[in-house]
mmCIF file of C-alpha atoms and ligand atoms in Angstrom:
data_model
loop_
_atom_site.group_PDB
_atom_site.id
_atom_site.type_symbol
_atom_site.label_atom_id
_atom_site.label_comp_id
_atom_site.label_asym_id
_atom_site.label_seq_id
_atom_site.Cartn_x
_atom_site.Cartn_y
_atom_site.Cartn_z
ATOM 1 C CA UNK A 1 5.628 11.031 20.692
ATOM 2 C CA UNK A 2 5.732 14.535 18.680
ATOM 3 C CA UNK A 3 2.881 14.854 16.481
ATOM 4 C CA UNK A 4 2.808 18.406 14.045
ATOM 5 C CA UNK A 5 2.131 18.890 10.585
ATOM 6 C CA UNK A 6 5.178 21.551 10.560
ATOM 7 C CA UNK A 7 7.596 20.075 8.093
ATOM 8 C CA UNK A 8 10.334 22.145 9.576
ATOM 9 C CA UNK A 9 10.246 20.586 12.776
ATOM 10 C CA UNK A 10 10.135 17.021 11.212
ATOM 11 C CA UNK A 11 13.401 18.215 9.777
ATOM 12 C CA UNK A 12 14.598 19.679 12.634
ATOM 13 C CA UNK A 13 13.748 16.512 14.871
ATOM 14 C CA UNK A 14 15.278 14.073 11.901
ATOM 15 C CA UNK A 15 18.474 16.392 12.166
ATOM 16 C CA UNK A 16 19.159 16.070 15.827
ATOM 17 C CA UNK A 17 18.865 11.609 15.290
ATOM 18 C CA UNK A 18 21.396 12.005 12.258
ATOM 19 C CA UNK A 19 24.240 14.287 13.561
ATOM 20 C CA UNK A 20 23.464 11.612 16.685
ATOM 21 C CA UNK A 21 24.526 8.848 13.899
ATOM 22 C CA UNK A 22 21.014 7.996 14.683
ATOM 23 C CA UNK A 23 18.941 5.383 12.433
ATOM 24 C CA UNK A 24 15.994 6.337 11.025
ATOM 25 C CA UNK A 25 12.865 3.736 9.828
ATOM 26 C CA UNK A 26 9.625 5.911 7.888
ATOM 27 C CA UNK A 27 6.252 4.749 7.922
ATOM 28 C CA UNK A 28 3.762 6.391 5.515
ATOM 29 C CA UNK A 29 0.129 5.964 6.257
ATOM 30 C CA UNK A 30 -3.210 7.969 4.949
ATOM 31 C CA UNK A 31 -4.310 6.895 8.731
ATOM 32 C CA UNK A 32 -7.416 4.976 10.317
ATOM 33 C CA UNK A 33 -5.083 2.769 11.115
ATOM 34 C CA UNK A 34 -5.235 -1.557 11.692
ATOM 35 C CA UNK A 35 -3.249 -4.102 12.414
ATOM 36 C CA UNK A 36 -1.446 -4.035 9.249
ATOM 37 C CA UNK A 37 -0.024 -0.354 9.576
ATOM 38 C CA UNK A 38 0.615 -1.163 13.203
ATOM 39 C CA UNK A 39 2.798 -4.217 11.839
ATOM 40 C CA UNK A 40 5.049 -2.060 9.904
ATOM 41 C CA UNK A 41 5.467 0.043 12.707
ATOM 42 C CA UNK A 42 6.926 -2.678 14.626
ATOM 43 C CA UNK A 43 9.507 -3.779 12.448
ATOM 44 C CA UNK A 44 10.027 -0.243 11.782
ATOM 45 C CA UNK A 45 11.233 0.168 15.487
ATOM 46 C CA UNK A 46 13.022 -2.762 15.760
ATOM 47 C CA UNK A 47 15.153 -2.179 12.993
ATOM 48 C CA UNK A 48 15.917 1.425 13.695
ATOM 49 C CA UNK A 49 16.144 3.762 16.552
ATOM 50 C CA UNK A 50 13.707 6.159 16.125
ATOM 51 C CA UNK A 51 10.553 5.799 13.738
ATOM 52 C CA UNK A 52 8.537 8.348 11.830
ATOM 53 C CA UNK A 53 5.252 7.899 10.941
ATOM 54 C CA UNK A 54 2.996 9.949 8.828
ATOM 55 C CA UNK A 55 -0.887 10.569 8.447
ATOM 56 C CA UNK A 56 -1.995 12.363 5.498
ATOM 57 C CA UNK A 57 -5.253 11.630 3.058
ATOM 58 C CA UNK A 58 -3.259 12.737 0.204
ATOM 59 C CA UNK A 59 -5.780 14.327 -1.903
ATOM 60 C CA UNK A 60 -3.728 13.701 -5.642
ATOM 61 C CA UNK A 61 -3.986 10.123 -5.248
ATOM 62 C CA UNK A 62 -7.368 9.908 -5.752
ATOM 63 C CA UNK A 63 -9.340 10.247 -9.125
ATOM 64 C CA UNK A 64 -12.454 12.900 -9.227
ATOM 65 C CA UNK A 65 -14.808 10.071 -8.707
ATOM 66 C CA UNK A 66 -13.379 8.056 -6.005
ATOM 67 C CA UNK A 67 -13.628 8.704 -2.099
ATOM 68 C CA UNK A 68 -11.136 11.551 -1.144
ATOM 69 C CA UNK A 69 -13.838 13.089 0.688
ATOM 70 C CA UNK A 70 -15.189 10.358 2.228
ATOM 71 C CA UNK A 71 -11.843 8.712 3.245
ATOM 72 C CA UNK A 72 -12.115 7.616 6.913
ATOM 73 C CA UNK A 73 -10.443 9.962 9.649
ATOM 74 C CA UNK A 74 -9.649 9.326 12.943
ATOM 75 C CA UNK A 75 -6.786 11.582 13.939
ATOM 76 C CA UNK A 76 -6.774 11.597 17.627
ATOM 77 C CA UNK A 77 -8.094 7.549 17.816
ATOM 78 C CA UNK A 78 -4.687 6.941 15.671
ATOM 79 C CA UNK A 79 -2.232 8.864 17.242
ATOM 80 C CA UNK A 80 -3.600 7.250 20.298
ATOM 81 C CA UNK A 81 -2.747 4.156 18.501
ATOM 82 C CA UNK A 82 0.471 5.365 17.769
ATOM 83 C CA UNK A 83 1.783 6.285 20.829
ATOM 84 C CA UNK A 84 0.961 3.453 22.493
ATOM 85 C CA UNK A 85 3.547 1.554 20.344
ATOM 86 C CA UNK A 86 5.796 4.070 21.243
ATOM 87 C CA UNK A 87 6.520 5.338 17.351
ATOM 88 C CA UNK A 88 8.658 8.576 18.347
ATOM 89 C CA UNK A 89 7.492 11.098 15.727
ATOM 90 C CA UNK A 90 3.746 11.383 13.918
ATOM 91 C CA UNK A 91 4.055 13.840 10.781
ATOM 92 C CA UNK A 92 0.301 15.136 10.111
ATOM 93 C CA UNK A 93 0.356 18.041 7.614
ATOM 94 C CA UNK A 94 -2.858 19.697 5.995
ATOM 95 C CA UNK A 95 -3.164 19.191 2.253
ATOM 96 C CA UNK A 96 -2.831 23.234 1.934
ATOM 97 C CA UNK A 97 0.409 22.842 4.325
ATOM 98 C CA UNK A 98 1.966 20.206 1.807
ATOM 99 C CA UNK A 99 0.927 21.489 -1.419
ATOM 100 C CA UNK A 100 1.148 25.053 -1.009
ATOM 101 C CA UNK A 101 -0.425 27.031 -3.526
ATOM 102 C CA UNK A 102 1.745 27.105 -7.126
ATOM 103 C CA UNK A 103 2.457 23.438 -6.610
ATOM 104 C CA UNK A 104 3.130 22.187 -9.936
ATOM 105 C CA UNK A 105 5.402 19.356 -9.949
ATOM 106 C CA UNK A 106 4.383 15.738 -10.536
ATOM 107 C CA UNK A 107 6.732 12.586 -10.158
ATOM 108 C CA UNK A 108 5.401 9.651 -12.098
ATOM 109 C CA UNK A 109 6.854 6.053 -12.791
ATOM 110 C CA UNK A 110 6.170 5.538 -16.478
ATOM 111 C CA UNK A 111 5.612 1.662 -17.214
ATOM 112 C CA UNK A 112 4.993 -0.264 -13.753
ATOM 113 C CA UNK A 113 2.025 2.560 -13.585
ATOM 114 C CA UNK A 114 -0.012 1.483 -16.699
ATOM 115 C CA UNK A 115 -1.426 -2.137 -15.676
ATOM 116 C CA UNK A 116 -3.442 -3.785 -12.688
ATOM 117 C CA UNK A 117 -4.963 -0.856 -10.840
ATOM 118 C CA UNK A 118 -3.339 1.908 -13.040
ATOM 119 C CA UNK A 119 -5.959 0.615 -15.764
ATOM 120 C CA UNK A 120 -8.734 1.475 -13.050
ATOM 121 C CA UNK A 121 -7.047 4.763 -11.636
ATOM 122 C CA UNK A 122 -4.635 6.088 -14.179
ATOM 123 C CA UNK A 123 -4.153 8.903 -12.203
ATOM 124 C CA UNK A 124 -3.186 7.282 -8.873
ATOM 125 C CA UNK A 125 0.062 6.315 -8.755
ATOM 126 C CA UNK A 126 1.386 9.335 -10.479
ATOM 127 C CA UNK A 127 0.276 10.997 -7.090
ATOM 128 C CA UNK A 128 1.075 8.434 -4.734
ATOM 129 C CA UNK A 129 4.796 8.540 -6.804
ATOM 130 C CA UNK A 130 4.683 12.596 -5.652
ATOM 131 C CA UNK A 131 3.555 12.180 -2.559
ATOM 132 C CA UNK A 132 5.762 9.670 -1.408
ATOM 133 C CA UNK A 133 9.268 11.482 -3.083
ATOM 134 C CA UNK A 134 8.122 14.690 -1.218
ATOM 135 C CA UNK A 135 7.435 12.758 2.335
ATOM 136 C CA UNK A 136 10.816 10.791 1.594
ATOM 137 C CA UNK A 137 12.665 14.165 1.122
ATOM 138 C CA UNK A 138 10.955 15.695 4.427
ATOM 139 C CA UNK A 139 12.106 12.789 6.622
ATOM 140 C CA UNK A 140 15.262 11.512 5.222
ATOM 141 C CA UNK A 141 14.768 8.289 6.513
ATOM 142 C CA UNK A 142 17.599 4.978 6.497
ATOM 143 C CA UNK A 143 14.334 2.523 5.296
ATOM 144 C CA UNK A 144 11.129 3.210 4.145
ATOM 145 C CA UNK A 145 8.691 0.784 4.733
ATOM 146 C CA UNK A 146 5.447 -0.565 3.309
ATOM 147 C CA UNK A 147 2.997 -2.930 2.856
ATOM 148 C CA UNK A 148 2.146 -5.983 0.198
ATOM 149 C CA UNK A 149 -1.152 -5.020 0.392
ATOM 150 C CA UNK A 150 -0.301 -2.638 -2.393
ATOM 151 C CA UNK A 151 2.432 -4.582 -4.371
ATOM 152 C CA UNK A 152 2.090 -2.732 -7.163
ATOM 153 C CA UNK A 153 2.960 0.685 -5.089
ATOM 154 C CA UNK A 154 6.038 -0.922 -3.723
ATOM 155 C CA UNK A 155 7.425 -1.932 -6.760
ATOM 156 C CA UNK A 156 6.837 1.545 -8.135
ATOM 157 C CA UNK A 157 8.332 3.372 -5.477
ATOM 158 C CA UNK A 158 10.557 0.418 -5.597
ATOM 159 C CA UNK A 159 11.802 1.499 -8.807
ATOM 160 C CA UNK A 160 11.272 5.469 -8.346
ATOM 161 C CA UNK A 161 13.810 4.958 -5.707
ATOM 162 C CA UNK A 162 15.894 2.992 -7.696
ATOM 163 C CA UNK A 163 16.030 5.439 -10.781
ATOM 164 C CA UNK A 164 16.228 8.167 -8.825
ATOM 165 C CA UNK A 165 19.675 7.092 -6.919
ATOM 166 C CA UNK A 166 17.613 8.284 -3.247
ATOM 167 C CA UNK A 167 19.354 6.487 -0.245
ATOM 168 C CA UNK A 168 16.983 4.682 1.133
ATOM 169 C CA UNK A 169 16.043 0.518 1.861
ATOM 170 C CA UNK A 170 12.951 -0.174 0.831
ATOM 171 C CA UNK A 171 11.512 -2.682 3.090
ATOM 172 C CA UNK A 172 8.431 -4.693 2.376
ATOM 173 C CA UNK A 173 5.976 -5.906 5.233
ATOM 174 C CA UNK A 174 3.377 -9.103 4.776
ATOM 175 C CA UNK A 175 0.068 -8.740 4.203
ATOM 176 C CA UNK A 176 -2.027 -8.595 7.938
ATOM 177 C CA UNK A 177 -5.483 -10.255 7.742
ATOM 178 C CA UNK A 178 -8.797 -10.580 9.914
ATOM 179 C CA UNK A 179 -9.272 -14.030 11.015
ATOM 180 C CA UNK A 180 -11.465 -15.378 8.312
ATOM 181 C CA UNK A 181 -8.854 -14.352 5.670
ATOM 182 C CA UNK A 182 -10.031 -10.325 4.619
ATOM 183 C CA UNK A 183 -6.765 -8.068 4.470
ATOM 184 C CA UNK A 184 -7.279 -5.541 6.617
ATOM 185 C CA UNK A 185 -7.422 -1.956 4.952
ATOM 186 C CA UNK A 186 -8.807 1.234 6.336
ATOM 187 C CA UNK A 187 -11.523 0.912 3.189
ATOM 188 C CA UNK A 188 -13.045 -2.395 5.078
ATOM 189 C CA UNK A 189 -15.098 0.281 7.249
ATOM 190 C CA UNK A 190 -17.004 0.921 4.397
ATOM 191 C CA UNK A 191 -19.070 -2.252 4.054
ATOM 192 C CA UNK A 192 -22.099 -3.212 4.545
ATOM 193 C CA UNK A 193 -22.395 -6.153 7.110
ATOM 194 C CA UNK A 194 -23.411 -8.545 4.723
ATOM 195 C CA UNK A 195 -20.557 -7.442 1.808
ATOM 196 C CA UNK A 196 -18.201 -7.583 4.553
ATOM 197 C CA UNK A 197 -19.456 -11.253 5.520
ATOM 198 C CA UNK A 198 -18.413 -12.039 1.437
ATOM 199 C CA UNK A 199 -15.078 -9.784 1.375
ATOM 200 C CA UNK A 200 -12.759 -12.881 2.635
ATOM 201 C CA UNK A 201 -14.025 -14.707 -0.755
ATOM 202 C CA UNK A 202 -11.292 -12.314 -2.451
ATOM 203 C CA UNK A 203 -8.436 -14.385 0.136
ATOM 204 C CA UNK A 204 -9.832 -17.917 -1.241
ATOM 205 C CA UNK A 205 -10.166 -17.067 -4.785
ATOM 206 C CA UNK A 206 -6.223 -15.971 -4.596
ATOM 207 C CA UNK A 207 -5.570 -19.077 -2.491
ATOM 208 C CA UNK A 208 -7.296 -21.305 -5.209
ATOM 209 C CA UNK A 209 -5.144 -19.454 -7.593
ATOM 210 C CA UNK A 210 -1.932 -20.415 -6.068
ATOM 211 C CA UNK A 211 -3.084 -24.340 -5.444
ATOM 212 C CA UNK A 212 -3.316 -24.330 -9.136
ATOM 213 C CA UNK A 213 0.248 -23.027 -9.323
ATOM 214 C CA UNK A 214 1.648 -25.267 -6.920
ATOM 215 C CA UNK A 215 -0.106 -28.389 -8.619
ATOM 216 C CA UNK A 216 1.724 -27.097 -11.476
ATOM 217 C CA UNK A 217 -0.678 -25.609 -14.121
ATOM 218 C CA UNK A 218 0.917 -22.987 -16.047
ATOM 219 C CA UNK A 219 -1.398 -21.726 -18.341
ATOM 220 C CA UNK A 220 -2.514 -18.160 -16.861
ATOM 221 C CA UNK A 221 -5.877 -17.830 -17.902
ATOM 222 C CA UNK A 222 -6.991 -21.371 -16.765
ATOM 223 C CA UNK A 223 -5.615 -19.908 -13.314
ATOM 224 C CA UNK A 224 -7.913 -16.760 -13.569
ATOM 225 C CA UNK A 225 -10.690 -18.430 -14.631
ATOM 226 C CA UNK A 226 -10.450 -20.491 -11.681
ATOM 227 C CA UNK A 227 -9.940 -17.399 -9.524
ATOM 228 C CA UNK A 228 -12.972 -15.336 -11.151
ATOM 229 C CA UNK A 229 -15.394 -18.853 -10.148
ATOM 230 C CA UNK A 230 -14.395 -18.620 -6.836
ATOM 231 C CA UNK A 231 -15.641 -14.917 -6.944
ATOM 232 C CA UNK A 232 -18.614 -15.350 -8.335
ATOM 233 C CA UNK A 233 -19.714 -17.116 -5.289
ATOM 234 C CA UNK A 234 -19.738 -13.786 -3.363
ATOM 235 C CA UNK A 235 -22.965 -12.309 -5.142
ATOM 236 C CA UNK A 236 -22.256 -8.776 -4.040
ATOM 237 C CA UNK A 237 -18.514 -8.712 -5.549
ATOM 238 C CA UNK A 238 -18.051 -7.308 -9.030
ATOM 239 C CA UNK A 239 -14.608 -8.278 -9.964
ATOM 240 C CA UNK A 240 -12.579 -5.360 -11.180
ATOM 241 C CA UNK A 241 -9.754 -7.561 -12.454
ATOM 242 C CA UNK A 242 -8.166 -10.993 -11.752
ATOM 243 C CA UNK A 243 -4.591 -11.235 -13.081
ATOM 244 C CA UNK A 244 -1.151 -12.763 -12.980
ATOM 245 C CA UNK A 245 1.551 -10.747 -13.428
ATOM 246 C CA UNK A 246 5.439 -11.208 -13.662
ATOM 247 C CA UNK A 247 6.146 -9.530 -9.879
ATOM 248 C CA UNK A 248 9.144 -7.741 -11.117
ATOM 249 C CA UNK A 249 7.912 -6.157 -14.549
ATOM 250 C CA UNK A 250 4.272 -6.521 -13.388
ATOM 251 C CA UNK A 251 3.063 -7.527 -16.912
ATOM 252 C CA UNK A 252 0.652 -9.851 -17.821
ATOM 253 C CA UNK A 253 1.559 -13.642 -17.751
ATOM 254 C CA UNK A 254 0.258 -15.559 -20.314
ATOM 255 C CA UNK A 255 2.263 -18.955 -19.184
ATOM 256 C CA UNK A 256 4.057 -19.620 -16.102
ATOM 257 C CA UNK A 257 7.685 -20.075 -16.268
ATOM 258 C CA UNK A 258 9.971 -22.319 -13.677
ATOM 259 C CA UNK A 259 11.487 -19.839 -11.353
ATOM 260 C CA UNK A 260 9.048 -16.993 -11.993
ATOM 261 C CA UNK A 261 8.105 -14.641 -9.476
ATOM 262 C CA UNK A 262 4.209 -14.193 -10.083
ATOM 263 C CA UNK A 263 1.945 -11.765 -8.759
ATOM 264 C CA UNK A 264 -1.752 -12.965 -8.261
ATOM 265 C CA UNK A 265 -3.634 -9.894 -7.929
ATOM 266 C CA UNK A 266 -7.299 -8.921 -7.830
ATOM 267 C CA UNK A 267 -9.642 -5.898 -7.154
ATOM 268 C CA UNK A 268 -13.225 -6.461 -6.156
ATOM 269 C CA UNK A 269 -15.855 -3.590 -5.834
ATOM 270 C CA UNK A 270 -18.046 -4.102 -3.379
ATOM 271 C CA UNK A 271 -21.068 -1.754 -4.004
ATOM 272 C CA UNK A 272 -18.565 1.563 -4.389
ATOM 273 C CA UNK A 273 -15.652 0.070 -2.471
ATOM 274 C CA UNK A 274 -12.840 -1.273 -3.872
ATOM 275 C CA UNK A 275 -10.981 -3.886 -2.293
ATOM 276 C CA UNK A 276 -7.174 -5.423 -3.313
ATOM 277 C CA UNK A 277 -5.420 -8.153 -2.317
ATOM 278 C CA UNK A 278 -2.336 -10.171 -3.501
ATOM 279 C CA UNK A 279 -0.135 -13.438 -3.087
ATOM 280 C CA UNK A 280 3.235 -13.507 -4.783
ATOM 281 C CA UNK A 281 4.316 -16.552 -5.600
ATOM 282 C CA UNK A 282 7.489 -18.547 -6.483
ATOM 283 C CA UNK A 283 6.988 -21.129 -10.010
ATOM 284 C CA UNK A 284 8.169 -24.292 -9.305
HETATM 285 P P1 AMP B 1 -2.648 3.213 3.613
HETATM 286 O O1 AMP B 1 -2.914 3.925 4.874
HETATM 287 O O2 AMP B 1 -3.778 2.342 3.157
HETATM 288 O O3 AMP B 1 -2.125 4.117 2.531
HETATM 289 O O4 AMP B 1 -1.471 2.188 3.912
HETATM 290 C C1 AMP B 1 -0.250 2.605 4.467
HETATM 291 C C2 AMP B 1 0.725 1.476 4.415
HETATM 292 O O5 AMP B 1 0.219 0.357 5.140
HETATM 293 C C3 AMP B 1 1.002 0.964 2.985
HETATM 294 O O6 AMP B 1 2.368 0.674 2.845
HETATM 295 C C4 AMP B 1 0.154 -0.272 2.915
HETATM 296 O O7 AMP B 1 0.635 -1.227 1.986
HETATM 297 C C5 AMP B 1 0.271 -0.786 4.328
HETATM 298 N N1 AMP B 1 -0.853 -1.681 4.628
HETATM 299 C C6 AMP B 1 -2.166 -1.422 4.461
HETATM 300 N N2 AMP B 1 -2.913 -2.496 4.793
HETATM 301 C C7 AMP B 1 -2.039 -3.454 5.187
HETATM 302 C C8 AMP B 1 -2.188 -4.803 5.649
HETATM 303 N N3 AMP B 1 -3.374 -5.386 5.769
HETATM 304 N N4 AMP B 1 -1.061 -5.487 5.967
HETATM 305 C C9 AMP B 1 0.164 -4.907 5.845
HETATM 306 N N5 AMP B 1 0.360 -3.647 5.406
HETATM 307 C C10 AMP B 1 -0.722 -2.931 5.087
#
């Protein structure tokens, strides 16, 4: 595996695959890496023949009061990680490497921004958006993929790369969990032992969401009401929002329509962490 931060010799390296008619598959990370990032290396490298994957805390994602600084690290533990699944190219640039000083351009999805987590962190996707056009232009890749852990990312860059006419599949991986239900996330490091013995309640109150769903309830906030009781049996959890959305425009839902794709979507603080998890789900 070749691992630099030196976006000339990503290029140079992506070059050499493509005049080879060579297929490309990109993996975007901010690192400490699980299960679930491993996952999406996988199908990355079945799917293509070589696979890039990148580790960068990217600083413009995060608002002035959330954890940039305190963002776990493990550099040499996750290219370990890595290699081991034999992912052929690891992109790790500095944040003064990739935004050079004068850096002044920002790349934002208007609407799909503003609800769910954009009401929490109106600044975040706006740099995620950047981040990921910028990476996307350094690698070139045939498909990009990423996780449903952060639905509401895909179907941003979904539609950034959609607007934007940039050849690339998108390719969306499932959500990996811990046994007892918690989606894994780099972020789970953060808790405290008896937070993270409450964390999985998020998985059951989006599970007792969709059982409503499937029994065939329709009205939305009966749903989330449901959801938030099933929270408020964690006592450490403060719920930062419990909603159903329509998974393609991501707006509110106030009643479920047959053959609706809905998003059930929550964010939980635990103490100063802030956990997500999804399910989508198909209206019957
Ligand atoms: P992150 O390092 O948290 O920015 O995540 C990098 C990529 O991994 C994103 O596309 C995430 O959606 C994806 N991802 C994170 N956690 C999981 C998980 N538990 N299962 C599947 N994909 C995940």
């Amino acid at each position: 595996m070749k691992i630099t931060g030196d976006s000339r010799k990503l290029k140079d390296f992506v070059s050499a695959l493509r005049r080879k008619n060579r297929t490309v598959g990109f993996v975007p990370t901010m690192g400490y890496l699980h299960e679930g990032h491993l996952s999406l290396v996988r199908t990355a490298l079945r799917e293509n023949d070589a696979v890039v994957a990148s580790i960068f805390v990217n600083p413009l994602q995060f608002g002035p009061k959330e954890d940039f600084r305190r963002y776990p690290r493990d550099l040499s533990r996750d290219a370990a990680m890595l290699k081991k699944e034999k992912t052929d190219f690891l992109f790790t640039p500095s944040a003064g490497q990739f935004y050079p000083e004068g850096f002044q351009t920002e790349v934002s999805v208007k609407k799909l921004c503003l609800p769910l987590c954009g009401r929490t962190r109106p600044t975040h996707f706006a740099g995620v958006t950047t981040v990921v056009m910028k990476l996307l232009n350094g690698v070139r890749p045939d498909r990009l993929y990423l996780g449903q852990k952060d639905y509401q990312q895909f179907r941003i860059i979904e539609q950034m790369v959609h607007d934007m006419d940039m050849p690339v599949e998108m390719k969306m991986a499932p959500i990996v969990r811990e046994k007892d239900g918690l989606a894994m996330s780099s972020r789970n490091a953060f808790l405290t032992d008896e937070e993270r013995a409450q964390a999985p309640t998020l998985r059951r109150a989006l599970l007792k969401g969709e059982a409503l769903v499937k029994k065939g309830v329709r009205d939305a906030s009966r749903i989330t009401r449901a959801m938030k009781e099933t929270l408020r049996e964690a006592s450490l959890a403060r719920p930062d929002y419990v909603e159903i959305a329509d998974a393609r425009t991501l707006s509110s839902v106030v009643r479920l329509m047959p053959g609706q794709k809905a998003l059930l979507a929550l964010a939980v603080y635990f103490g100063k962490t802030r956990l997500i998890d999804n399910i989508l789900t198909v209206v019957k």
